[in-house]
CSV table of C-alpha atoms and ligand atoms in Angstrom, one decimal:
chain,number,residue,atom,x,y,z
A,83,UNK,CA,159.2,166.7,240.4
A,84,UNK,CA,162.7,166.6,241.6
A,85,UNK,CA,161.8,165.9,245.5
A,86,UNK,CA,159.4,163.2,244.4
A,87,UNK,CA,162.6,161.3,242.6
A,88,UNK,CA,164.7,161.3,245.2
A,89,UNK,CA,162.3,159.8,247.8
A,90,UNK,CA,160.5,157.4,245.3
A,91,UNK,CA,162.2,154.4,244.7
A,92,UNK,CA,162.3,152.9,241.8
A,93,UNK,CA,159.9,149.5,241.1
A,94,UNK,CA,157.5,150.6,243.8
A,95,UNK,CA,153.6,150.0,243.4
A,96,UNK,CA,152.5,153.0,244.5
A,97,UNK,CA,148.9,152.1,244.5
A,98,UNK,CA,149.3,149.6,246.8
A,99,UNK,CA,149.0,151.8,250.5
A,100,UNK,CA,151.9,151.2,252.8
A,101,UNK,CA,151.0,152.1,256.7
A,102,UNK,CA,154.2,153.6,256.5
A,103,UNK,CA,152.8,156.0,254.4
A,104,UNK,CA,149.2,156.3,255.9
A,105,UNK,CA,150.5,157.1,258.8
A,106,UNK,CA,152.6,159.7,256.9
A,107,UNK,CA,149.6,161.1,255.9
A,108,UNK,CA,147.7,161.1,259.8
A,109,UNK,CA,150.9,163.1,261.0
A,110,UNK,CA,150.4,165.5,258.1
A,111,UNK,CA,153.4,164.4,256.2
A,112,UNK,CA,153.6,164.6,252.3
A,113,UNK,CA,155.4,161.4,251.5
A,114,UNK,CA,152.2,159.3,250.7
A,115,UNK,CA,150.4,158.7,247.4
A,116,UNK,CA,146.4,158.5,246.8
A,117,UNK,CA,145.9,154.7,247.9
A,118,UNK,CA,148.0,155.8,251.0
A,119,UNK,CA,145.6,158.9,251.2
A,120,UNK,CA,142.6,156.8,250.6
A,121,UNK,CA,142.9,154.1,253.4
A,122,UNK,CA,143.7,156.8,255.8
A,123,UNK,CA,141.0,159.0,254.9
A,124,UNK,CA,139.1,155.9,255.3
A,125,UNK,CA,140.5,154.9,258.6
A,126,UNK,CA,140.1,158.8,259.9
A,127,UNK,CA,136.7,158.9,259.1
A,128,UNK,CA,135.8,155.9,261.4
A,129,UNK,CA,138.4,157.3,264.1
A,130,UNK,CA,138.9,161.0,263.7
A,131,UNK,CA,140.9,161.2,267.1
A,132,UNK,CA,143.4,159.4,265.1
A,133,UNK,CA,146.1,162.5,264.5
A,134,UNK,CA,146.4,162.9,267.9
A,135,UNK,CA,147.0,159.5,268.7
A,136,UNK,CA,149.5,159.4,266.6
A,137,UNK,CA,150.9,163.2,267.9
A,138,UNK,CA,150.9,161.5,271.3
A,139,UNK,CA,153.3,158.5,270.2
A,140,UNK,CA,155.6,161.0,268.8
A,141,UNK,CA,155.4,162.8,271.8
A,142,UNK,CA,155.7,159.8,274.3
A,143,UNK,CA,159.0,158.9,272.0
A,144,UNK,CA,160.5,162.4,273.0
A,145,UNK,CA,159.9,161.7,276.5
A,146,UNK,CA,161.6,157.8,276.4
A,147,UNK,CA,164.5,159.1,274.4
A,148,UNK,CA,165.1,161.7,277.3
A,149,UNK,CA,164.0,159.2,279.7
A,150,UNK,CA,166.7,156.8,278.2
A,151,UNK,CA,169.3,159.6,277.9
A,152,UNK,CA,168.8,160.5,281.7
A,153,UNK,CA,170.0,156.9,282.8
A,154,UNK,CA,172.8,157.0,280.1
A,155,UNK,CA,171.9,155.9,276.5
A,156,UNK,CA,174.1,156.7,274.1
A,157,UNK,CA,172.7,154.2,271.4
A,158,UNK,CA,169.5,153.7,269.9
A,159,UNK,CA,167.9,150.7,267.7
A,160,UNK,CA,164.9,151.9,266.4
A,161,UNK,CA,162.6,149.7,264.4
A,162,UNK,CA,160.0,150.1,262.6
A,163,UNK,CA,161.5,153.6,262.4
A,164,UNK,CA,158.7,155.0,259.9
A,165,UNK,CA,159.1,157.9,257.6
A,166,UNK,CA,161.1,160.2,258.9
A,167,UNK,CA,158.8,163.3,260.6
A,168,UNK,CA,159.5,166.3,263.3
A,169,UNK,CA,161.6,165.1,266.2
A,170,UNK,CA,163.3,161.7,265.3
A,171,UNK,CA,165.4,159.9,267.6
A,172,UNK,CA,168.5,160.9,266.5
A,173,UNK,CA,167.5,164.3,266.7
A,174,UNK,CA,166.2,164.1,270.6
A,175,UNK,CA,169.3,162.2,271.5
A,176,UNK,CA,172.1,164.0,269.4
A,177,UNK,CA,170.4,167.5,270.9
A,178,UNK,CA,171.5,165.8,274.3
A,179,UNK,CA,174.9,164.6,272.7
A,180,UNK,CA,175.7,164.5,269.2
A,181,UNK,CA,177.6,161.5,270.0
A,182,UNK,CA,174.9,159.6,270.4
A,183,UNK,CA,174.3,156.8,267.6
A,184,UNK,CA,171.2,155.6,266.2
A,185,UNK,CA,170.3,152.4,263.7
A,186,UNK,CA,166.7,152.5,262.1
A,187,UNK,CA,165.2,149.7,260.6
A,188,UNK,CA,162.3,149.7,258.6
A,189,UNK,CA,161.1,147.3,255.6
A,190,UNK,CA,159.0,150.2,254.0
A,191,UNK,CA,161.4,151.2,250.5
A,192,UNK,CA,160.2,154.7,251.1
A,193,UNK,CA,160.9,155.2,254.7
A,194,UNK,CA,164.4,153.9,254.1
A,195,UNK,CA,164.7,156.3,251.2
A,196,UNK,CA,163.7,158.9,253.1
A,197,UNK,CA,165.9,158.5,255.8
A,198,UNK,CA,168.8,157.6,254.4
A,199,UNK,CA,168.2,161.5,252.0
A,200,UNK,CA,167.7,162.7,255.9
A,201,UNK,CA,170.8,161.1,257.2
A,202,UNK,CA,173.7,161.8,254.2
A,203,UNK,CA,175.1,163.8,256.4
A,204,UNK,CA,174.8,162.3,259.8
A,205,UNK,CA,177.8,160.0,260.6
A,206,UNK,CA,176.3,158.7,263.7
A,207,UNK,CA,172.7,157.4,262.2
A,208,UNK,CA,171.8,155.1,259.3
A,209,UNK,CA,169.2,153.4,258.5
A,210,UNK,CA,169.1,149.6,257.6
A,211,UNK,CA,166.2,148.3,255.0
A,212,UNK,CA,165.0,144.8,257.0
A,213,UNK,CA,161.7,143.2,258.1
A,214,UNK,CA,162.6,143.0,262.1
A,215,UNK,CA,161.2,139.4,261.5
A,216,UNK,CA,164.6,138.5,260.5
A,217,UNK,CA,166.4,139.6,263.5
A,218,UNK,CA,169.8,137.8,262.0
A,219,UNK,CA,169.3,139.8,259.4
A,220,UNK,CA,169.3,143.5,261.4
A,221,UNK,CA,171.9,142.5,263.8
A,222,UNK,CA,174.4,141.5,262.1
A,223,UNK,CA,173.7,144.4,259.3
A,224,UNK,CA,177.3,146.7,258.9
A,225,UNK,CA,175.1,149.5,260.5
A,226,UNK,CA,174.7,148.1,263.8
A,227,UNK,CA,178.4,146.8,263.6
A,228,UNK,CA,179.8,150.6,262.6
A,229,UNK,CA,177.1,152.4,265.1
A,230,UNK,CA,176.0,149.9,268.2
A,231,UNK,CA,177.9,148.6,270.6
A,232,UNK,CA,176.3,145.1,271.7
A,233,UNK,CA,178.1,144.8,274.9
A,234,UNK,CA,177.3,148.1,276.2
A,235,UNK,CA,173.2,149.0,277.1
A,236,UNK,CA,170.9,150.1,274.1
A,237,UNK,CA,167.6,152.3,273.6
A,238,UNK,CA,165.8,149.3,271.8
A,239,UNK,CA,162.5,150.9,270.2
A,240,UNK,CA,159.9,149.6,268.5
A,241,UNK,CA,156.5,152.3,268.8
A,242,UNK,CA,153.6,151.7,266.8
A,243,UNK,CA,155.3,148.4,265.5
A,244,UNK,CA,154.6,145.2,266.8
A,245,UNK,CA,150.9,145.2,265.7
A,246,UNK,CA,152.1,144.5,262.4
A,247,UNK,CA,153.7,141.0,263.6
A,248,UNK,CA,150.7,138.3,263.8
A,249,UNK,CA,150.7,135.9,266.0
A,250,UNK,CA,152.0,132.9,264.1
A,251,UNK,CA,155.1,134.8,263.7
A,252,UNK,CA,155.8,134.6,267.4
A,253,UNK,CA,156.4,138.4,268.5
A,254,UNK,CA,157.1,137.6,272.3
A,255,UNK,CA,160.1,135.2,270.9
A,256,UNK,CA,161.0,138.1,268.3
A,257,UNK,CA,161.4,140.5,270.7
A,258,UNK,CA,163.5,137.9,273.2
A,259,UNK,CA,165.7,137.9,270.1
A,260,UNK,CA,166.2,141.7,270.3
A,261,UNK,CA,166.4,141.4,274.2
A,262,UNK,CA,168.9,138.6,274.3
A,263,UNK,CA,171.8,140.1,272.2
A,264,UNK,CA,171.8,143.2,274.4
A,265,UNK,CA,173.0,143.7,277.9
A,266,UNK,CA,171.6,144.0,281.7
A,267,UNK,CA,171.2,147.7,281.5
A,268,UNK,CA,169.6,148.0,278.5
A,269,UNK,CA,165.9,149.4,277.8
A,270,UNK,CA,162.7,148.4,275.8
A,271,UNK,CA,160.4,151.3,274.9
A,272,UNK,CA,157.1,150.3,272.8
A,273,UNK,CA,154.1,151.7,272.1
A,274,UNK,CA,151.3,148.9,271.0
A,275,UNK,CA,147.2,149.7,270.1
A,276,UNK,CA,145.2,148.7,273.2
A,277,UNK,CA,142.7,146.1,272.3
A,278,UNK,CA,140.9,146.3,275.5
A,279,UNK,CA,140.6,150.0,275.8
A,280,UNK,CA,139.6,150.9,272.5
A,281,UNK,CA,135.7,150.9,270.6
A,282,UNK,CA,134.3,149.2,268.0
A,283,UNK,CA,135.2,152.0,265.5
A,284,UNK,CA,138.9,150.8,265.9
A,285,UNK,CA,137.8,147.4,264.7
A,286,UNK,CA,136.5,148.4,262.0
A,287,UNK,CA,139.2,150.8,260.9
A,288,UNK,CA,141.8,147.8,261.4
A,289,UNK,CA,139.2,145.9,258.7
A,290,UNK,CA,139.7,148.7,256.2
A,291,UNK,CA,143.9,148.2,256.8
A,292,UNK,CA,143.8,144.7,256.7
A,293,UNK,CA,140.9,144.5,253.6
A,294,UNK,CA,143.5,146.9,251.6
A,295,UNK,CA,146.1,145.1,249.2
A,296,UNK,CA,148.2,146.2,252.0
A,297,UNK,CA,150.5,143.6,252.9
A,298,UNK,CA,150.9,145.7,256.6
A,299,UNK,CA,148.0,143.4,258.7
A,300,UNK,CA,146.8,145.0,262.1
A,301,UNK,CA,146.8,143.1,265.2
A,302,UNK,CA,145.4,144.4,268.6
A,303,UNK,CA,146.5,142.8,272.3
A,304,UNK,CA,144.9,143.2,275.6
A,305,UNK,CA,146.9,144.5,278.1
A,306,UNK,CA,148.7,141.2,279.3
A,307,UNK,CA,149.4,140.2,275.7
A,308,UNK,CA,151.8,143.3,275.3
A,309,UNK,CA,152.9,143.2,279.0
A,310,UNK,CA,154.1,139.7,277.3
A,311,UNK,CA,156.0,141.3,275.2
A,312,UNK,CA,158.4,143.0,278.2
A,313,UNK,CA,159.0,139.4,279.2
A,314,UNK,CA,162.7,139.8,281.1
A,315,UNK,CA,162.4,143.7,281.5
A,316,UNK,CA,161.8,145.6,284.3
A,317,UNK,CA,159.0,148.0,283.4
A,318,UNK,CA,159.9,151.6,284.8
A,319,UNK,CA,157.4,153.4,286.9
A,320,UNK,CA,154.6,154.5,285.8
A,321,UNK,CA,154.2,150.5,284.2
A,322,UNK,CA,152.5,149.6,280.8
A,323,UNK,CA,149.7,152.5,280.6
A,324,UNK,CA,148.0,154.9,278.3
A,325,UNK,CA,150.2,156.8,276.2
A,326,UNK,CA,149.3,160.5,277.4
A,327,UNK,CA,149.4,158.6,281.2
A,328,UNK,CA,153.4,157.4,280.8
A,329,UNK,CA,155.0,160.8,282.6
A,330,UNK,CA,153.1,163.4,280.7
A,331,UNK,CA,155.3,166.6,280.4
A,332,UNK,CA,153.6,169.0,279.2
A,333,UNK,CA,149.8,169.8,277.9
A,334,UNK,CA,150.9,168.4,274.4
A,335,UNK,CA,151.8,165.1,276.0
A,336,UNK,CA,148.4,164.1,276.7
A,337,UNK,CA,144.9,164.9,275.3
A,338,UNK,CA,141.9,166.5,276.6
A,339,UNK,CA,140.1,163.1,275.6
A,340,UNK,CA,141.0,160.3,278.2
A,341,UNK,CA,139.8,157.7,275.6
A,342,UNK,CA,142.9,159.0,273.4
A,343,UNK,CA,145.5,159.0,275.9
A,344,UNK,CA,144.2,155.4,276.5
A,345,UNK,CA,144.2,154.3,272.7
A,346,UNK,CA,147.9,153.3,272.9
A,347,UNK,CA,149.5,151.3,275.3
A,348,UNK,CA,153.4,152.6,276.2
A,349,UNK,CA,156.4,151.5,278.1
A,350,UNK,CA,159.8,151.5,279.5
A,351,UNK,CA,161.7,148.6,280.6
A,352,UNK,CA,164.7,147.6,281.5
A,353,UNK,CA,166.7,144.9,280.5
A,354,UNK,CA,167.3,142.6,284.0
B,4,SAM,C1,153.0,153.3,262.2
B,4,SAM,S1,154.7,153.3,261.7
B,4,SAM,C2,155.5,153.8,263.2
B,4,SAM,C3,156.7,154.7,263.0
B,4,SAM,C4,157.4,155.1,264.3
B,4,SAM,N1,158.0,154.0,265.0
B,4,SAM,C5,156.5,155.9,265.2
B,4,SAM,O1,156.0,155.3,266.2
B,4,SAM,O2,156.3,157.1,264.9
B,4,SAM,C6,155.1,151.6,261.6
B,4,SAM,C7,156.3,151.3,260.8
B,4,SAM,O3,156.7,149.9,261.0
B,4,SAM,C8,157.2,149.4,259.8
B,4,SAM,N2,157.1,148.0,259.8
B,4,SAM,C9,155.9,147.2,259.9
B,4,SAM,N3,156.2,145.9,259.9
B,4,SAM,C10,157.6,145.8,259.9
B,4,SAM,C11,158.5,144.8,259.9
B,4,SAM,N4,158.1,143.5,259.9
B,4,SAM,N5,159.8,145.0,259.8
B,4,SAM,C12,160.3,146.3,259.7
B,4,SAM,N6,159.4,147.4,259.7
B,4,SAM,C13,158.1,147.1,259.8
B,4,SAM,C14,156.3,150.1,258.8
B,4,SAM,O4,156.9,150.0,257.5
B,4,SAM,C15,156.1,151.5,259.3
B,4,SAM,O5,157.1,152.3,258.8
């Protein structure tokens, strides 16, 4: 099939499941392939509230991207972007102002493919192809020096992302990195699995993840551990909480089931 050429890059093993692309296929998205399909059936089985956690990230991202746009954010460094689905960040901000500017980063071949077929045509958004272990690596990529500014405040995201940094690769200094080659004024917005507020069913859907030939590991943190990870930002009212808890909108912004507004730690902070 033509569409399946242009977002497949060549010298993938597709039957190796990417959580890029599982969690593709828990937002309804049709860039996944069976193994992809297979863990995430697996995974929804065990915790079939699981779309709508993943609806409420995507919702709490709208919300932070106005948020950030309110106190005057014109540039975005999104990693751990995904594959691209309804409502991206470019398209929240450059609704607001289309001269907003926006660098993804992901290390998943398909979501860079993806984007970049999404972006052709959208001078002030790329996408850069980088495992945000190697911060070097994305800052000093030619799309953050065309698009990003580094001595005027950034959107720095990273949603649904730093659970697949273990330990041993130090994610409170990885995100320091991030923090310490922006300015005062600019913001942190994450979104992180809540070890302590979840059941046992998420445990064992993290085993079927991290059992898969997936090279994506999942790794939970209480509530200090990813209040840790805001070290040197302010966190903005209403502080590190539930997903559907941080300034719910609207009745799509949070769920009738307090355990899945809870399932997903998310904040704002700013850089001091
Ligand atoms: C669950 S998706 C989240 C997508 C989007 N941020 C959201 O919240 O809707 C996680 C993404 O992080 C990417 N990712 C995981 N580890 C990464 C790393 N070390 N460097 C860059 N991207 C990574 C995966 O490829 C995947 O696309």
């Amino acid at each position: 099939m033509a569409e399946t050429q242009n977002w497949v890059p060549l010298g993938i093993d597709t039957n190796v499941p990417s959580m890029a692309r599982v969690y593709d296929y828990i937002l309804g998205g049709a860039h996944n392939f069976a193994a992809d399909r297979q863990v995430g059936g697996q995974i929804e089985k065990l915790v079939p509230g699981l779309p709508s956690v993943a609806r409420l990230n995507r919702r709490f991202l709208g919300r932070a991207v106005n948020f950030l746009m309110d106190q005057g954010i014109r540039q975005f460094l999104d990693i751990g972007s995904g594959i691209p689905t309804v409502a991206n960040v470019h398209e929240v901000a450059q609704e607001r102002d289309p001269a907003a500017r926006v660098v993804y980063v992901d290390k998943d071949p398909v979501a860079v493919a993806h984007s970049q077929l999404l972006l052709a045509d959208n001078e002030n958004a790329a996408i850069v192809q980088a495992d945000m272990r190697e911060p070097e690596v994305v800052l000093s990529s030619p799309e953050v020096a065309r698009l990003l500014r580094l001595d005027e405040p950034v959107g720095l995201l990273m949603l649904l992302m730093m659970h697949w940094v273990p330990d041993e690769d130090g994610p409170e200094k990885l995100v320091a990195h991030y923090r310490d080659a922006l300015p005062a004024g600019s913001f942190l917005v994450m979104t992180h699995v809540a070890k302590d507020q979840i059941d046992d069913s998420v445990d064992e859907a993290a085993a079927v993840v991290n059992r898969s030939r997936s090279a994506d590991q999942m790794h939970m943190r209480d509530h200090a551990r990813v209040s840790a990870l805001f070290d040197g930002f302010s966190l903005v009212e209403p502080g590190l909480v539930g997903c559907g808890e941080w300034r719910p909108d609207g009745p799509g912004d949070f769920a009738d089931e307090a355990s899945m507004n809870m399932f997903l730690y998310a904040g704002v902070g700013r850089k001091d």
